[in-house]
Amino acid sequence: MGTNSQSTTVMATEGDVPAPAQFSDDTAVCIVSVKGLKENWQRWSSEHQEYQKNNPFSHDTRPSVVVPQRGQDDYGRPLQGSMTEQRGKDAHTHISKEVQELCEVIRSIGEPRHKDLDASSSNGKAITVEFGKLFEHYVTISNKLVGILLRARKQRLVDFEGEMLWQGQDNHVVITLL
């Protein structure tokens, strides 16, 4: 009665695998053929060599893949159908949802104010909120408020003074929902 389990490896030659010897219940038997190990290693080696031929950071690169040059439409973009392209699309969708959520929060906590006469709005009213108030309400939703505000301003959904907003010093900056 042993409490320690024992592991035994039986190596076989290139021929058939012999029948394992009888062992007690607490002994594990693992039968490995040398031929199988060699074939697995060869397969992995061949796959790795093919991968390295297409790897631009490898010293074993071959110019078999046409790389887009600066000025072409697909320059700086991932390959069509690749996992990188899919991750980029997923990230774009996620950020778009966060920008929409930000606009809804501004709409719900903001106050309607009259715009100046040069405003492009037809009714002359806009919804505004101070950054400090928005930060207090939005902090439980996301920790990326300033980045999402910058993205929303780039998409011309909101407007505010300055390039960057800092909590504390910019609490009274007015954010306008366009």
JSON list of N, CA, C and O in Angstrom, two decimals, residues 23-60:
[
{"chain": "A", "resi": 23, "resn": "PHE", "atom": "N", "xyz": [1.60, -3.90, -13.54]},
{"chain": "A", "resi": 23, "resn": "PHE", "atom": "CA", "xyz": [2.01, -3.05, -12.44]},
{"chain": "A", "resi": 23, "resn": "PHE", "atom": "C", "xyz": [0.87, -2.97, -11.45]},
{"chain": "A", "resi": 23, "resn": "PHE", "atom": "O", "xyz": [-0.26, -3.32, -11.74]},
{"chain": "A", "resi": 24, "resn": "SER", "atom": "N", "xyz": [1.18, -2.49, -10.26]},
{"chain": "A", "resi": 24, "resn": "SER", "atom": "CA", "xyz": [0.13, -2.35, -9.25]},
{"chain": "A", "resi": 24, "resn": "SER", "atom": "C", "xyz": [-0.79, -1.18, -9.62]},
{"chain": "A", "resi": 24, "resn": "SER", "atom": "O", "xyz": [-0.51, -0.43, -10.55]},
{"chain": "A", "resi": 25, "resn": "ASP", "atom": "N", "xyz": [-1.90, -1.03, -8.90]},
{"chain": "A", "resi": 25, "resn": "ASP", "atom": "CA", "xyz": [-2.93, -0.05, -9.23]},
{"chain": "A", "resi": 25, "resn": "ASP", "atom": "C", "xyz": [-2.44, 1.39, -9.18]},
{"chain": "A", "resi": 25, "resn": "ASP", "atom": "O", "xyz": [-2.93, 2.24, -9.90]},
{"chain": "A", "resi": 26, "resn": "ASP", "atom": "N", "xyz": [-1.47, 1.72, -8.32]},
{"chain": "A", "resi": 26, "resn": "ASP", "atom": "CA", "xyz": [-1.06, 3.11, -8.17]},
{"chain": "A", "resi": 26, "resn": "ASP", "atom": "C", "xyz": [0.13, 3.47, -9.07]},
{"chain": "A", "resi": 26, "resn": "ASP", "atom": "O", "xyz": [0.76, 4.48, -8.88]},
{"chain": "A", "resi": 27, "resn": "THR", "atom": "N", "xyz": [0.43, 2.70, -10.10]},
{"chain": "A", "resi": 27, "resn": "THR", "atom": "CA", "xyz": [1.53, 2.98, -11.01]},
{"chain": "A", "resi": 27, "resn": "THR", "atom": "C", "xyz": [0.95, 3.29, -12.38]},
{"chain": "A", "resi": 27, "resn": "THR", "atom": "O", "xyz": [0.18, 2.51, -12.92]},
{"chain": "A", "resi": 28, "resn": "ALA", "atom": "N", "xyz": [1.34, 4.44, -12.93]},
{"chain": "A", "resi": 28, "resn": "ALA", "atom": "CA", "xyz": [0.86, 4.85, -14.26]},
{"chain": "A", "resi": 28, "resn": "ALA", "atom": "C", "xyz": [1.84, 4.37, -15.31]},
{"chain": "A", "resi": 28, "resn": "ALA", "atom": "O", "xyz": [3.05, 4.38, -15.11]},
{"chain": "A", "resi": 29, "resn": "VAL", "atom": "N", "xyz": [1.31, 3.97, -16.47]},
{"chain": "A", "resi": 29, "resn": "VAL", "atom": "CA", "xyz": [2.14, 3.48, -17.56]},
{"chain": "A", "resi": 29, "resn": "VAL", "atom": "C", "xyz": [1.93, 4.40, -18.75]},
{"chain": "A", "resi": 29, "resn": "VAL", "atom": "O", "xyz": [0.81, 4.67, -19.16]},
{"chain": "A", "resi": 30, "resn": "CYS", "atom": "N", "xyz": [3.03, 4.89, -19.31]},
{"chain": "A", "resi": 30, "resn": "CYS", "atom": "CA", "xyz": [2.98, 5.75, -20.49]},
{"chain": "A", "resi": 30, "resn": "CYS", "atom": "C", "xyz": [3.88, 5.13, -21.54]},
{"chain": "A", "resi": 30, "resn": "CYS", "atom": "O", "xyz": [5.08, 4.95, -21.30]},
{"chain": "A", "resi": 31, "resn": "ILE", "atom": "N", "xyz": [3.33, 4.77, -22.68]},
{"chain": "A", "resi": 31, "resn": "ILE", "atom": "CA", "xyz": [4.09, 4.12, -23.73]},
{"chain": "A", "resi": 31, "resn": "ILE", "atom": "C", "xyz": [4.29, 5.13, -24.84]},
{"chain": "A", "resi": 31, "resn": "ILE", "atom": "O", "xyz": [3.32, 5.69, -25.37]},
{"chain": "A", "resi": 32, "resn": "VAL", "atom": "N", "xyz": [5.54, 5.41, -25.18]},
{"chain": "A", "resi": 32, "resn": "VAL", "atom": "CA", "xyz": [5.89, 6.41, -26.18]},
{"chain": "A", "resi": 32, "resn": "VAL", "atom": "C", "xyz": [6.75, 5.75, -27.23]},
{"chain": "A", "resi": 32, "resn": "VAL", "atom": "O", "xyz": [7.73, 5.08, -26.90]},
{"chain": "A", "resi": 33, "resn": "SER", "atom": "N", "xyz": [6.40, 5.95, -28.50]},
{"chain": "A", "resi": 33, "resn": "SER", "atom": "CA", "xyz": [7.24, 5.37, -29.55]},
{"chain": "A", "resi": 33, "resn": "SER", "atom": "C", "xyz": [8.19, 6.45, -30.07]},
{"chain": "A", "resi": 33, "resn": "SER", "atom": "O", "xyz": [7.84, 7.61, -30.20]},
{"chain": "A", "resi": 34, "resn": "VAL", "atom": "N", "xyz": [9.40, 6.04, -30.36]},
{"chain": "A", "resi": 34, "resn": "VAL", "atom": "CA", "xyz": [10.41, 6.95, -30.87]},
{"chain": "A", "resi": 34, "resn": "VAL", "atom": "C", "xyz": [10.00, 7.45, -32.25]},
{"chain": "A", "resi": 34, "resn": "VAL", "atom": "O", "xyz": [10.19, 8.62, -32.59]},
{"chain": "A", "resi": 35, "resn": "LYS", "atom": "N", "xyz": [9.40, 6.59, -33.03]},
{"chain": "A", "resi": 35, "resn": "LYS", "atom": "CA", "xyz": [8.97, 6.97, -34.37]},
{"chain": "A", "resi": 35, "resn": "LYS", "atom": "C", "xyz": [7.92, 8.08, -34.31]},
{"chain": "A", "resi": 35, "resn": "LYS", "atom": "O", "xyz": [7.96, 9.03, -35.08]},
{"chain": "A", "resi": 36, "resn": "GLY", "atom": "N", "xyz": [6.98, 7.96, -33.37]},
{"chain": "A", "resi": 36, "resn": "GLY", "atom": "CA", "xyz": [5.94, 8.99, -33.22]},
{"chain": "A", "resi": 36, "resn": "GLY", "atom": "C", "xyz": [6.53, 10.33, -32.78]},
{"chain": "A", "resi": 36, "resn": "GLY", "atom": "O", "xyz": [6.12, 11.39, -33.27]},
{"chain": "A", "resi": 37, "resn": "LEU", "atom": "N", "xyz": [7.49, 10.28, -31.87]},
{"chain": "A", "resi": 37, "resn": "LEU", "atom": "CA", "xyz": [8.15, 11.52, -31.43]},
{"chain": "A", "resi": 37, "resn": "LEU", "atom": "C", "xyz": [8.87, 12.18, -32.59]},
{"chain": "A", "resi": 37, "resn": "LEU", "atom": "O", "xyz": [8.81, 13.40, -32.77]},
{"chain": "A", "resi": 38, "resn": "LYS", "atom": "N", "xyz": [9.56, 11.38, -33.40]},
{"chain": "A", "resi": 38, "resn": "LYS", "atom": "CA", "xyz": [10.32, 11.91, -34.54]},
{"chain": "A", "resi": 38, "resn": "LYS", "atom": "C", "xyz": [9.37, 12.54, -35.57]},
{"chain": "A", "resi": 38, "resn": "LYS", "atom": "O", "xyz": [9.63, 13.63, -36.08]},
{"chain": "A", "resi": 39, "resn": "GLU", "atom": "N", "xyz": [8.24, 11.88, -35.85]},
{"chain": "A", "resi": 39, "resn": "GLU", "atom": "CA", "xyz": [7.29, 12.42, -36.82]},
{"chain": "A", "resi": 39, "resn": "GLU", "atom": "C", "xyz": [6.67, 13.73, -36.32]},
{"chain": "A", "resi": 39, "resn": "GLU", "atom": "O", "xyz": [6.50, 14.67, -37.09]},
{"chain": "A", "resi": 40, "resn": "ASN", "atom": "N", "xyz": [6.32, 13.76, -35.02]},
{"chain": "A", "resi": 40, "resn": "ASN", "atom": "CA", "xyz": [5.76, 15.00, -34.46]},
{"chain": "A", "resi": 40, "resn": "ASN", "atom": "C", "xyz": [6.77, 16.15, -34.54]},
{"chain": "A", "resi": 40, "resn": "ASN", "atom": "O", "xyz": [6.41, 17.28, -34.87]},
{"chain": "A", "resi": 41, "resn": "TRP", "atom": "N", "xyz": [8.02, 15.86, -34.24]},
{"chain": "A", "resi": 41, "resn": "TRP", "atom": "CA", "xyz": [9.04, 16.90, -34.29]},
{"chain": "A", "resi": 41, "resn": "TRP", "atom": "C", "xyz": [9.23, 17.38, -35.72]},
{"chain": "A", "resi": 41, "resn": "TRP", "atom": "O", "xyz": [9.34, 18.59, -35.96]},
{"chain": "A", "resi": 42, "resn": "GLN", "atom": "N", "xyz": [9.27, 16.51, -36.69]},
{"chain": "A", "resi": 42, "resn": "GLN", "atom": "CA", "xyz": [9.43, 16.88, -38.09]},
{"chain": "A", "resi": 42, "resn": "GLN", "atom": "C", "xyz": [8.26, 17.75, -38.58]},
{"chain": "A", "resi": 42, "resn": "GLN", "atom": "O", "xyz": [8.46, 18.73, -39.29]},
{"chain": "A", "resi": 43, "resn": "ARG", "atom": "N", "xyz": [7.06, 17.35, -38.19]},
{"chain": "A", "resi": 43, "resn": "ARG", "atom": "CA", "xyz": [5.87, 18.12, -38.59]},
{"chain": "A", "resi": 43, "resn": "ARG", "atom": "C", "xyz": [5.94, 19.53, -38.00]},
{"chain": "A", "resi": 43, "resn": "ARG", "atom": "O", "xyz": [5.72, 20.52, -38.70]},
{"chain": "A", "resi": 44, "resn": "TRP", "atom": "N", "xyz": [6.27, 19.63, -36.71]},
{"chain": "A", "resi": 44, "resn": "TRP", "atom": "CA", "xyz": [6.37, 20.95, -36.08]},
{"chain": "A", "resi": 44, "resn": "TRP", "atom": "C", "xyz": [7.46, 21.78, -36.73]},
{"chain": "A", "resi": 44, "resn": "TRP", "atom": "O", "xyz": [7.28, 22.97, -36.98]},
{"chain": "A", "resi": 45, "resn": "SER", "atom": "N", "xyz": [8.59, 21.16, -37.04]},
{"chain": "A", "resi": 45, "resn": "SER", "atom": "CA", "xyz": [9.70, 21.87, -37.66]},
{"chain": "A", "resi": 45, "resn": "SER", "atom": "C", "xyz": [9.31, 22.43, -39.03]},
{"chain": "A", "resi": 45, "resn": "SER", "atom": "O", "xyz": [9.61, 23.57, -39.35]},
{"chain": "A", "resi": 46, "resn": "SER", "atom": "N", "xyz": [8.63, 21.64, -39.82]},
{"chain": "A", "resi": 46, "resn": "SER", "atom": "CA", "xyz": [8.21, 22.09, -41.15]},
{"chain": "A", "resi": 46, "resn": "SER", "atom": "C", "xyz": [7.21, 23.24, -41.05]},
{"chain": "A", "resi": 46, "resn": "SER", "atom": "O", "xyz": [7.31, 24.23, -41.79]},
{"chain": "A", "resi": 47, "resn": "GLU", "atom": "N", "xyz": [6.24, 23.12, -40.15]},
{"chain": "A", "resi": 47, "resn": "GLU", "atom": "CA", "xyz": [5.25, 24.19, -39.97]},
{"chain": "A", "resi": 47, "resn": "GLU", "atom": "C", "xyz": [5.93, 25.47, -39.51]},
{"chain": "A", "resi": 47, "resn": "GLU", "atom": "O", "xyz": [5.60, 26.56, -39.97]},
{"chain": "A", "resi": 48, "resn": "HIS", "atom": "N", "xyz": [6.89, 25.35, -38.61]},
{"chain": "A", "resi": 48, "resn": "HIS", "atom": "CA", "xyz": [7.58, 26.53, -38.10]},
{"chain": "A", "resi": 48, "resn": "HIS", "atom": "C", "xyz": [8.42, 27.21, -39.19]},
{"chain": "A", "resi": 48, "resn": "HIS", "atom": "O", "xyz": [8.46, 28.44, -39.26]},
{"chain": "A", "resi": 49, "resn": "GLN", "atom": "N", "xyz": [9.06, 26.42, -40.03]},
{"chain": "A", "resi": 49, "resn": "GLN", "atom": "CA", "xyz": [9.85, 27.00, -41.13]},
{"chain": "A", "resi": 49, "resn": "GLN", "atom": "C", "xyz": [8.95, 27.77, -42.09]},
{"chain": "A", "resi": 49, "resn": "GLN", "atom": "O", "xyz": [9.29, 28.86, -42.54]},
{"chain": "A", "resi": 50, "resn": "GLU", "atom": "N", "xyz": [7.78, 27.23, -42.41]},
{"chain": "A", "resi": 50, "resn": "GLU", "atom": "CA", "xyz": [6.83, 27.93, -43.28]},
{"chain": "A", "resi": 50, "resn": "GLU", "atom": "C", "xyz": [6.34, 29.22, -42.64]},
{"chain": "A", "resi": 50, "resn": "GLU", "atom": "O", "xyz": [6.22, 30.25, -43.30]},
{"chain": "A", "resi": 51, "resn": "TYR", "atom": "N", "xyz": [6.08, 29.16, -41.34]},
{"chain": "A", "resi": 51, "resn": "TYR", "atom": "CA", "xyz": [5.64, 30.36, -40.62]},
{"chain": "A", "resi": 51, "resn": "TYR", "atom": "C", "xyz": [6.73, 31.43, -40.65]},
{"chain": "A", "resi": 51, "resn": "TYR", "atom": "O", "xyz": [6.45, 32.61, -40.85]},
{"chain": "A", "resi": 52, "resn": "GLN", "atom": "N", "xyz": [7.98, 31.04, -40.44]},
{"chain": "A", "resi": 52, "resn": "GLN", "atom": "CA", "xyz": [9.08, 32.00, -40.40]},
{"chain": "A", "resi": 52, "resn": "GLN", "atom": "C", "xyz": [9.32, 32.64, -41.77]},
{"chain": "A", "resi": 52, "resn": "GLN", "atom": "O", "xyz": [9.81, 33.75, -41.85]},
{"chain": "A", "resi": 53, "resn": "LYS", "atom": "N", "xyz": [8.97, 31.95, -42.86]},
{"chain": "A", "resi": 53, "resn": "LYS", "atom": "CA", "xyz": [9.12, 32.54, -44.19]},
{"chain": "A", "resi": 53, "resn": "LYS", "atom": "C", "xyz": [8.22, 33.76, -44.36]},
{"chain": "A", "resi": 53, "resn": "LYS", "atom": "O", "xyz": [8.55, 34.69, -45.08]},
{"chain": "A", "resi": 54, "resn": "ASN", "atom": "N", "xyz": [7.06, 33.77, -43.68]},
{"chain": "A", "resi": 54, "resn": "ASN", "atom": "CA", "xyz": [6.12, 34.88, -43.79]},
{"chain": "A", "resi": 54, "resn": "ASN", "atom": "C", "xyz": [6.23, 35.87, -42.64]},
{"chain": "A", "resi": 54, "resn": "ASN", "atom": "O", "xyz": [5.55, 36.88, -42.64]},
{"chain": "A", "resi": 55, "resn": "ASN", "atom": "N", "xyz": [7.07, 35.60, -41.66]},
{"chain": "A", "resi": 55, "resn": "ASN", "atom": "CA", "xyz": [7.24, 36.47, -40.51]},
{"chain": "A", "resi": 55, "resn": "ASN", "atom": "C", "xyz": [8.19, 37.61, -40.87]},
{"chain": "A", "resi": 55, "resn": "ASN", "atom": "O", "xyz": [9.36, 37.37, -41.15]},
{"chain": "A", "resi": 56, "resn": "PRO", "atom": "N", "xyz": [7.72, 38.87, -40.88]},
{"chain": "A", "resi": 56, "resn": "PRO", "atom": "CA", "xyz": [8.60, 39.97, -41.30]},
{"chain": "A", "resi": 56, "resn": "PRO", "atom": "C", "xyz": [9.73, 40.24, -40.32]},
{"chain": "A", "resi": 56, "resn": "PRO", "atom": "O", "xyz": [10.69, 40.91, -40.67]},
{"chain": "A", "resi": 57, "resn": "PHE", "atom": "N", "xyz": [9.65, 39.76, -39.09]},
{"chain": "A", "resi": 57, "resn": "PHE", "atom": "CA", "xyz": [10.68, 40.01, -38.09]},
{"chain": "A", "resi": 57, "resn": "PHE", "atom": "C", "xyz": [11.70, 38.87, -38.01]},
{"chain": "A", "resi": 57, "resn": "PHE", "atom": "O", "xyz": [12.61, 38.92, -37.20]},
{"chain": "A", "resi": 58, "resn": "SER", "atom": "N", "xyz": [11.55, 37.86, -38.84]},
{"chain": "A", "resi": 58, "resn": "SER", "atom": "CA", "xyz": [12.46, 36.73, -38.84]},
{"chain": "A", "resi": 58, "resn": "SER", "atom": "C", "xyz": [13.61, 37.02, -39.81]},
{"chain": "A", "resi": 58, "resn": "SER", "atom": "O", "xyz": [13.47, 37.74, -40.79]},
{"chain": "A", "resi": 59, "resn": "HIS", "atom": "N", "xyz": [14.77, 36.42, -39.53]},
{"chain": "A", "resi": 59, "resn": "HIS", "atom": "CA", "xyz": [15.90, 36.55, -40.45]},
{"chain": "A", "resi": 59, "resn": "HIS", "atom": "C", "xyz": [15.73, 35.60, -41.63]},
{"chain": "A", "resi": 59, "resn": "HIS", "atom": "O", "xyz": [16.52, 35.64, -42.56]},
{"chain": "A", "resi": 60, "resn": "ASP", "atom": "N", "xyz": [14.73, 34.76, -41.59]},
{"chain": "A", "resi": 60, "resn": "ASP", "atom": "CA", "xyz": [14.50, 33.76, -42.63]},
{"chain": "A", "resi": 60, "resn": "ASP", "atom": "C", "xyz": [13.34, 34.18, -43.53]},
{"chain": "A", "resi": 60, "resn": "ASP", "atom": "O", "xyz": [12.61, 33.36, -44.04]}
]
